[in-house]
CSV table of C-alpha atoms in Angstrom, one decimal:
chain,number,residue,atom,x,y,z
S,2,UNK,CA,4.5,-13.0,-7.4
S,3,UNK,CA,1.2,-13.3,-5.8
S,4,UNK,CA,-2.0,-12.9,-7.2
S,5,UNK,CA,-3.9,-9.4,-7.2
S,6,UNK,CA,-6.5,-10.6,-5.5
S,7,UNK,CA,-4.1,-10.6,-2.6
S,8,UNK,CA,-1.8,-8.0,-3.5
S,9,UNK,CA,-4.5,-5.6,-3.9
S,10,UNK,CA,-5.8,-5.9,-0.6
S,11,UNK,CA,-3.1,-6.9,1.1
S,12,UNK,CA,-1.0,-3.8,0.7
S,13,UNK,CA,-1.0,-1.1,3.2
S,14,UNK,CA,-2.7,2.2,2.6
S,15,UNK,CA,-2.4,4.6,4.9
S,16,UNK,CA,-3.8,7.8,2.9
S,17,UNK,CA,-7.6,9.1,3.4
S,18,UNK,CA,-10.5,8.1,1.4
S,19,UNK,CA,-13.8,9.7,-0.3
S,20,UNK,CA,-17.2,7.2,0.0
S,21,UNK,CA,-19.6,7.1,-3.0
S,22,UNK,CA,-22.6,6.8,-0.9
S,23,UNK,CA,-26.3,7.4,0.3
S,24,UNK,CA,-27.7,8.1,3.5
S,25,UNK,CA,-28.2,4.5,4.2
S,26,UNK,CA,-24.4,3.3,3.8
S,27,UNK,CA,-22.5,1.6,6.6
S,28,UNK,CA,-19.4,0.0,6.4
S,29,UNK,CA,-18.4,-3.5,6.4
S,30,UNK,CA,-19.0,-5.2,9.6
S,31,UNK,CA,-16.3,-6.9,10.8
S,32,UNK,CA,-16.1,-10.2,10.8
S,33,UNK,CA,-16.0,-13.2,13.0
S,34,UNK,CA,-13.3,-15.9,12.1
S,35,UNK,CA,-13.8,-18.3,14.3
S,36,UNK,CA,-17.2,-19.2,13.0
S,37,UNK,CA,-16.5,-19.8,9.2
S,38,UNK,CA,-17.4,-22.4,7.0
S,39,UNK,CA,-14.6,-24.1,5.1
S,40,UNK,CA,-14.1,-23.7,1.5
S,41,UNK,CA,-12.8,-24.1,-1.8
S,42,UNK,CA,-12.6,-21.1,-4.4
S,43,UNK,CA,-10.9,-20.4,-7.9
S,44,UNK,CA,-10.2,-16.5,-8.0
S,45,UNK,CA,-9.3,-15.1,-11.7
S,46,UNK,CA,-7.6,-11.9,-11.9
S,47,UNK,CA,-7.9,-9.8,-15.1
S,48,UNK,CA,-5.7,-6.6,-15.5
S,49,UNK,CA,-6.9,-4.2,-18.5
S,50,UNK,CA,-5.0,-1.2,-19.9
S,51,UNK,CA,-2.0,-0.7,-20.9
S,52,UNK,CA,-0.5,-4.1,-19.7
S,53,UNK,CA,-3.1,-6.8,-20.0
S,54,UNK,CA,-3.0,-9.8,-18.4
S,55,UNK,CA,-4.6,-12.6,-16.6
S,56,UNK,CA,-4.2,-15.0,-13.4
S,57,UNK,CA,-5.2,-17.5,-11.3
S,58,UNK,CA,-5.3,-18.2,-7.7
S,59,UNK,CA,-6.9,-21.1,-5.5
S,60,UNK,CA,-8.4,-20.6,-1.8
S,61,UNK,CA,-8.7,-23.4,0.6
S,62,UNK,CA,-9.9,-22.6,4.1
S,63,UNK,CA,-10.9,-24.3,7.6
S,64,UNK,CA,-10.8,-23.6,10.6
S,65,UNK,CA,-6.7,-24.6,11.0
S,66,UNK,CA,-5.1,-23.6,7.8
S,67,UNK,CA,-5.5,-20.8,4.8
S,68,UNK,CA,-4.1,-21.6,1.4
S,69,UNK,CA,-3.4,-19.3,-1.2
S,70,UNK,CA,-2.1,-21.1,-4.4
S,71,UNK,CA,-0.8,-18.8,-7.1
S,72,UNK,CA,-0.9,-21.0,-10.4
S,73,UNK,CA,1.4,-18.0,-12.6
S,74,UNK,CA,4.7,-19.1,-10.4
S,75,UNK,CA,3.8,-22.0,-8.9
S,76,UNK,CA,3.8,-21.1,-5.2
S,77,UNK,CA,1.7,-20.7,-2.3
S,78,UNK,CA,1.1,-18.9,0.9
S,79,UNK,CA,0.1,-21.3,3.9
S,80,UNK,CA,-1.3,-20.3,7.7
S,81,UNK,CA,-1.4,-23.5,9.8
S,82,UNK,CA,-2.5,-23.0,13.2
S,83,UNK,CA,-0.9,-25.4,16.5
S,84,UNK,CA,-3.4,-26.4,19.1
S,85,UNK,CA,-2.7,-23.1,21.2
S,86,UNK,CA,-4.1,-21.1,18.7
S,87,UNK,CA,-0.7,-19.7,17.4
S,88,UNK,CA,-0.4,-19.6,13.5
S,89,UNK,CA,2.9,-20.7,11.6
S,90,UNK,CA,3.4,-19.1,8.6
S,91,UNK,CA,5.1,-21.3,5.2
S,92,UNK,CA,5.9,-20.1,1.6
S,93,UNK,CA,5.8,-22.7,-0.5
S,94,UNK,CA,8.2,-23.1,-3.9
S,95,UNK,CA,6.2,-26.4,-5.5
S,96,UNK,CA,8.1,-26.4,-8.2
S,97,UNK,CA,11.3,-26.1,-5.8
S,98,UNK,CA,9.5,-28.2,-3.5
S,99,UNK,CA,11.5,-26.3,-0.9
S,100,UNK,CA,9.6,-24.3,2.1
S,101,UNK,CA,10.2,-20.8,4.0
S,102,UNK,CA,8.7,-21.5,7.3
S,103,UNK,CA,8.1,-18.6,9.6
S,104,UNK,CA,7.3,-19.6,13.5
S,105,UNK,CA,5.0,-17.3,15.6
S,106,UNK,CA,8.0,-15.8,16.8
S,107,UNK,CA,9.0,-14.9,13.6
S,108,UNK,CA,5.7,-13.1,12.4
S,109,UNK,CA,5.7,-10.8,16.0
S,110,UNK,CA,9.5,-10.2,15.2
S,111,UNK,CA,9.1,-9.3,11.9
S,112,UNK,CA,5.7,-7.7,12.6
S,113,UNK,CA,3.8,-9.6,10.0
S,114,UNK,CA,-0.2,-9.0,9.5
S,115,UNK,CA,-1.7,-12.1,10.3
S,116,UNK,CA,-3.8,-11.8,7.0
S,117,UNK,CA,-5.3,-15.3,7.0
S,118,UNK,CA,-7.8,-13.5,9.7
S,119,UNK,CA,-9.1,-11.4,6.9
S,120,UNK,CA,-8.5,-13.9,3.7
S,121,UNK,CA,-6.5,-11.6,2.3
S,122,UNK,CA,-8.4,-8.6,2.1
S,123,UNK,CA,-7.1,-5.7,3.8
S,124,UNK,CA,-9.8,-5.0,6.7
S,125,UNK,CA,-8.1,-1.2,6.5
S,126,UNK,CA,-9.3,-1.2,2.8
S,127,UNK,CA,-12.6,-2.9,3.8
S,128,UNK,CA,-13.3,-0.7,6.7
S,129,UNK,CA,-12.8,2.2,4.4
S,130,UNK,CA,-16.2,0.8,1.9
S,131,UNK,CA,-19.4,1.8,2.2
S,132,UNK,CA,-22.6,-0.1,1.7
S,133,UNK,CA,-23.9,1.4,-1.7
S,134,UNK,CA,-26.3,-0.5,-3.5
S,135,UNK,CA,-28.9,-3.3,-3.2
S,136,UNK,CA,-27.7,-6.4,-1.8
S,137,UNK,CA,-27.2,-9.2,-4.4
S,138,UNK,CA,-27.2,-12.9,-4.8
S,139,UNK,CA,-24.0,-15.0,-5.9
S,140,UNK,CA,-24.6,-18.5,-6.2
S,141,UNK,CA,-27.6,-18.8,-3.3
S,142,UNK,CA,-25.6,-16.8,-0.9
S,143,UNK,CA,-26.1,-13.1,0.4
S,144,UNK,CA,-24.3,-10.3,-2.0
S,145,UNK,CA,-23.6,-6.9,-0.5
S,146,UNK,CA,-21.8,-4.4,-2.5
S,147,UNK,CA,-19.4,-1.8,-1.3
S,148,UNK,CA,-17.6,0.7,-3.1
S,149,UNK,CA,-15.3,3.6,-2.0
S,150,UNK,CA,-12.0,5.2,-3.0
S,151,UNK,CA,-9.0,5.3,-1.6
S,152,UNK,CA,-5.5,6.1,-2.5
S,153,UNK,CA,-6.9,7.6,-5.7
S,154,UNK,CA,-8.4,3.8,-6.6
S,155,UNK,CA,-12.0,3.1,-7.0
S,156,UNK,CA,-12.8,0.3,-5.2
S,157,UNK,CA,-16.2,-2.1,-5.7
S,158,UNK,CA,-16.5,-5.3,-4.1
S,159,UNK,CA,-19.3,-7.7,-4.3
S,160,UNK,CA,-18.8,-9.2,-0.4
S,161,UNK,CA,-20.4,-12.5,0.8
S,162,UNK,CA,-21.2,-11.4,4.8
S,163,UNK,CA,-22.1,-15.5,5.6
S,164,UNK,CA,-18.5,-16.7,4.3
S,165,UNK,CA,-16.4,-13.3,5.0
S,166,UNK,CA,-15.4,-13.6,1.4
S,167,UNK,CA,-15.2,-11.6,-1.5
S,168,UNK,CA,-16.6,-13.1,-4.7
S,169,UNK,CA,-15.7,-9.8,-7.0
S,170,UNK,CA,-13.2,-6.7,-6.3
S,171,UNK,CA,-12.7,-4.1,-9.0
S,172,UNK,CA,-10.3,-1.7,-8.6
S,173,UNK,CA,-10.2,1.1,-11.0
S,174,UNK,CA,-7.0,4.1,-11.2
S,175,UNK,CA,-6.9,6.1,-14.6
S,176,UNK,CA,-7.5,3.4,-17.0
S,177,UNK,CA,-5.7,0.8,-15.3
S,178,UNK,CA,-8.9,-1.7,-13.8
S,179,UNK,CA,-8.7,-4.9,-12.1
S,180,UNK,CA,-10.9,-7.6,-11.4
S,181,UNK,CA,-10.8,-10.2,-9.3
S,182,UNK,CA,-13.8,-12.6,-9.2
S,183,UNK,CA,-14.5,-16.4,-8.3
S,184,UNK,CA,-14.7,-18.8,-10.8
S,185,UNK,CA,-15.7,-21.8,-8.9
S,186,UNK,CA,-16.9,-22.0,-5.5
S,187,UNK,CA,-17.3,-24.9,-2.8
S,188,UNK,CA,-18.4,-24.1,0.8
S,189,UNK,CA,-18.8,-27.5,3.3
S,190,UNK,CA,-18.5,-30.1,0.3
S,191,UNK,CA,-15.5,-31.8,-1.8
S,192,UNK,CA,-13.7,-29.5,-4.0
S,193,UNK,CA,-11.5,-30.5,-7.1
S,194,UNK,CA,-8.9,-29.2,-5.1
S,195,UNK,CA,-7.0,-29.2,-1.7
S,196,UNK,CA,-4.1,-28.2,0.2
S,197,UNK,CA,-1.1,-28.8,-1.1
S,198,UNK,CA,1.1,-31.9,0.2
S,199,UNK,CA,4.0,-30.5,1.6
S,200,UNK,CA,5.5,-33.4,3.6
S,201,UNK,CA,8.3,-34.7,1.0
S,202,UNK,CA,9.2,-30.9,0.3
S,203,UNK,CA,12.6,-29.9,2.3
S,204,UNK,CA,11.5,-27.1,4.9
S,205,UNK,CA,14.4,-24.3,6.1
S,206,UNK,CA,13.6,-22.3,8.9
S,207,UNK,CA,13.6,-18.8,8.8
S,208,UNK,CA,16.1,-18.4,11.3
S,209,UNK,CA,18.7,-20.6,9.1
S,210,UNK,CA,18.4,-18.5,6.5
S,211,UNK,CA,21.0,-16.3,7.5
S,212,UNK,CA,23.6,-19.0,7.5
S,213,UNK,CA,22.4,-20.2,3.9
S,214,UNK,CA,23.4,-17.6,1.9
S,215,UNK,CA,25.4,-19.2,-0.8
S,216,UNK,CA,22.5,-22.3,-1.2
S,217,UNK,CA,21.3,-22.1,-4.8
S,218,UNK,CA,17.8,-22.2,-3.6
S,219,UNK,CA,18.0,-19.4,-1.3
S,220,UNK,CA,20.1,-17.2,-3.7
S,221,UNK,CA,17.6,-17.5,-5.9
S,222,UNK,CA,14.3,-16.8,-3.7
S,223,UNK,CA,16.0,-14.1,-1.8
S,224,UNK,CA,13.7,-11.4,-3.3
S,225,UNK,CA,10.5,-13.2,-2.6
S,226,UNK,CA,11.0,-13.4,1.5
S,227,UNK,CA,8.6,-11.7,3.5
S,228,UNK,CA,11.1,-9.1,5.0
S,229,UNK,CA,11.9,-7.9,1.2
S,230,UNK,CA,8.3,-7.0,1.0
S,231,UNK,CA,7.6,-5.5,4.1
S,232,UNK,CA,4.3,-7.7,4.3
């Protein structure tokens, strides 16, 4: 399962949206990927309601390759881009150490958002926040807050214009409310952690699936492919 912090903005909302605003809003600005620092960033994701929970997830990004490490299951969501700028999509089993890869074909045929642009934040969600209060600080870098509803959720996020990130995303329905904020933060420097080593794991093509339908590994990952979640 992936973190919320993805699945909240990765989903696709199609429905129209009410800003809480002033006269001075504007929305998000969109950003400029190919200018981005690299970094290293510890999300925690806390559910509170009626089903409580918590969970972690781990960033890494360059200029090359995106890595979303979800520490609940174990599994990660990799971007790698070749050297003519076409992006290879992997998901990552560790504790399999098996790998889905999905080839640039693959992502046009299956007409998968290339969300490493955005980090996974939803740019229709973004585009649909309105600049609403003061800008902030977090950590010695620019804070602006947006907020805005959509979908019948309440949406604030605390958005870091210099790294396109998000350091804090609430998303509020009834009494359902999420948050998503970084716990540790490393732009430019060493980070206690990196991208996963993938080399010794055994790699299956997308393609191939089709003809491994009775491997035990496959049989059991089946719901997790990309085409099962329409993502």
């Amino acid at each position: 399962m992936k973190s919320h912090y993805a699945l909240l903005l990765c989903c696709a909302l199609n429905m129209g949206c009410t800003f809480y605003c002033d006269e001075l809003s504007a929305p998000v600005p969109v950003t400029d990927t190919k200018n981005l620092p690299s970094l290293a960033a510890e999300f925690i994701t806390t559910n509170s309601g009626d089903n409580s929970s918590e969970n972690i997830a781990r960033l890494v990004r360059t200029a090359e390759a995106v890595e979303w490490h979800y520490l609940a299951n174990n599994s990660s969501e990799l971007w790698t881009k070749t050297s003519k700028d076409l992006w290879f999509y992997h998901k990552v089993f560790h504790t399999d150490r098996q790998v889905i890869e999905y080839s640039p074909v693959d992502i046009n045929v299956l007409g998968m958002h290339q969300q490493w642009q955005y980090f996974a934040i939803n740019p229709d969600i973004l585009q649909a926040l309105t600049h609403s209060k003061p800008s902030a600080n977090f950590q010695g870098w620019l804070a602006i807050i947006y907020s805005g509803e959509k979908s019948g959720t309440h949406y604030e996020v605390l958005w870091l214009p210099q790294l396109s990130l998000a350091a804090r995303i609430s998303a509020t329905q009834g009494n359902q409310r999420t948050i998503t904020e970084i716990r540790t933060l490393q732009v430019n420097q060493q980070a206690p952690f990196t991208f996963s080593d993938i080399t010794q794991y055994r790699t299956i093509e997308y393609t191939d699936l089709g003809d491994m339908e009775r491997d035990p590994f496959v049989m059991k990952i089946q719901r997790e492919l990309l085409e099962q979640h329409g993502h």
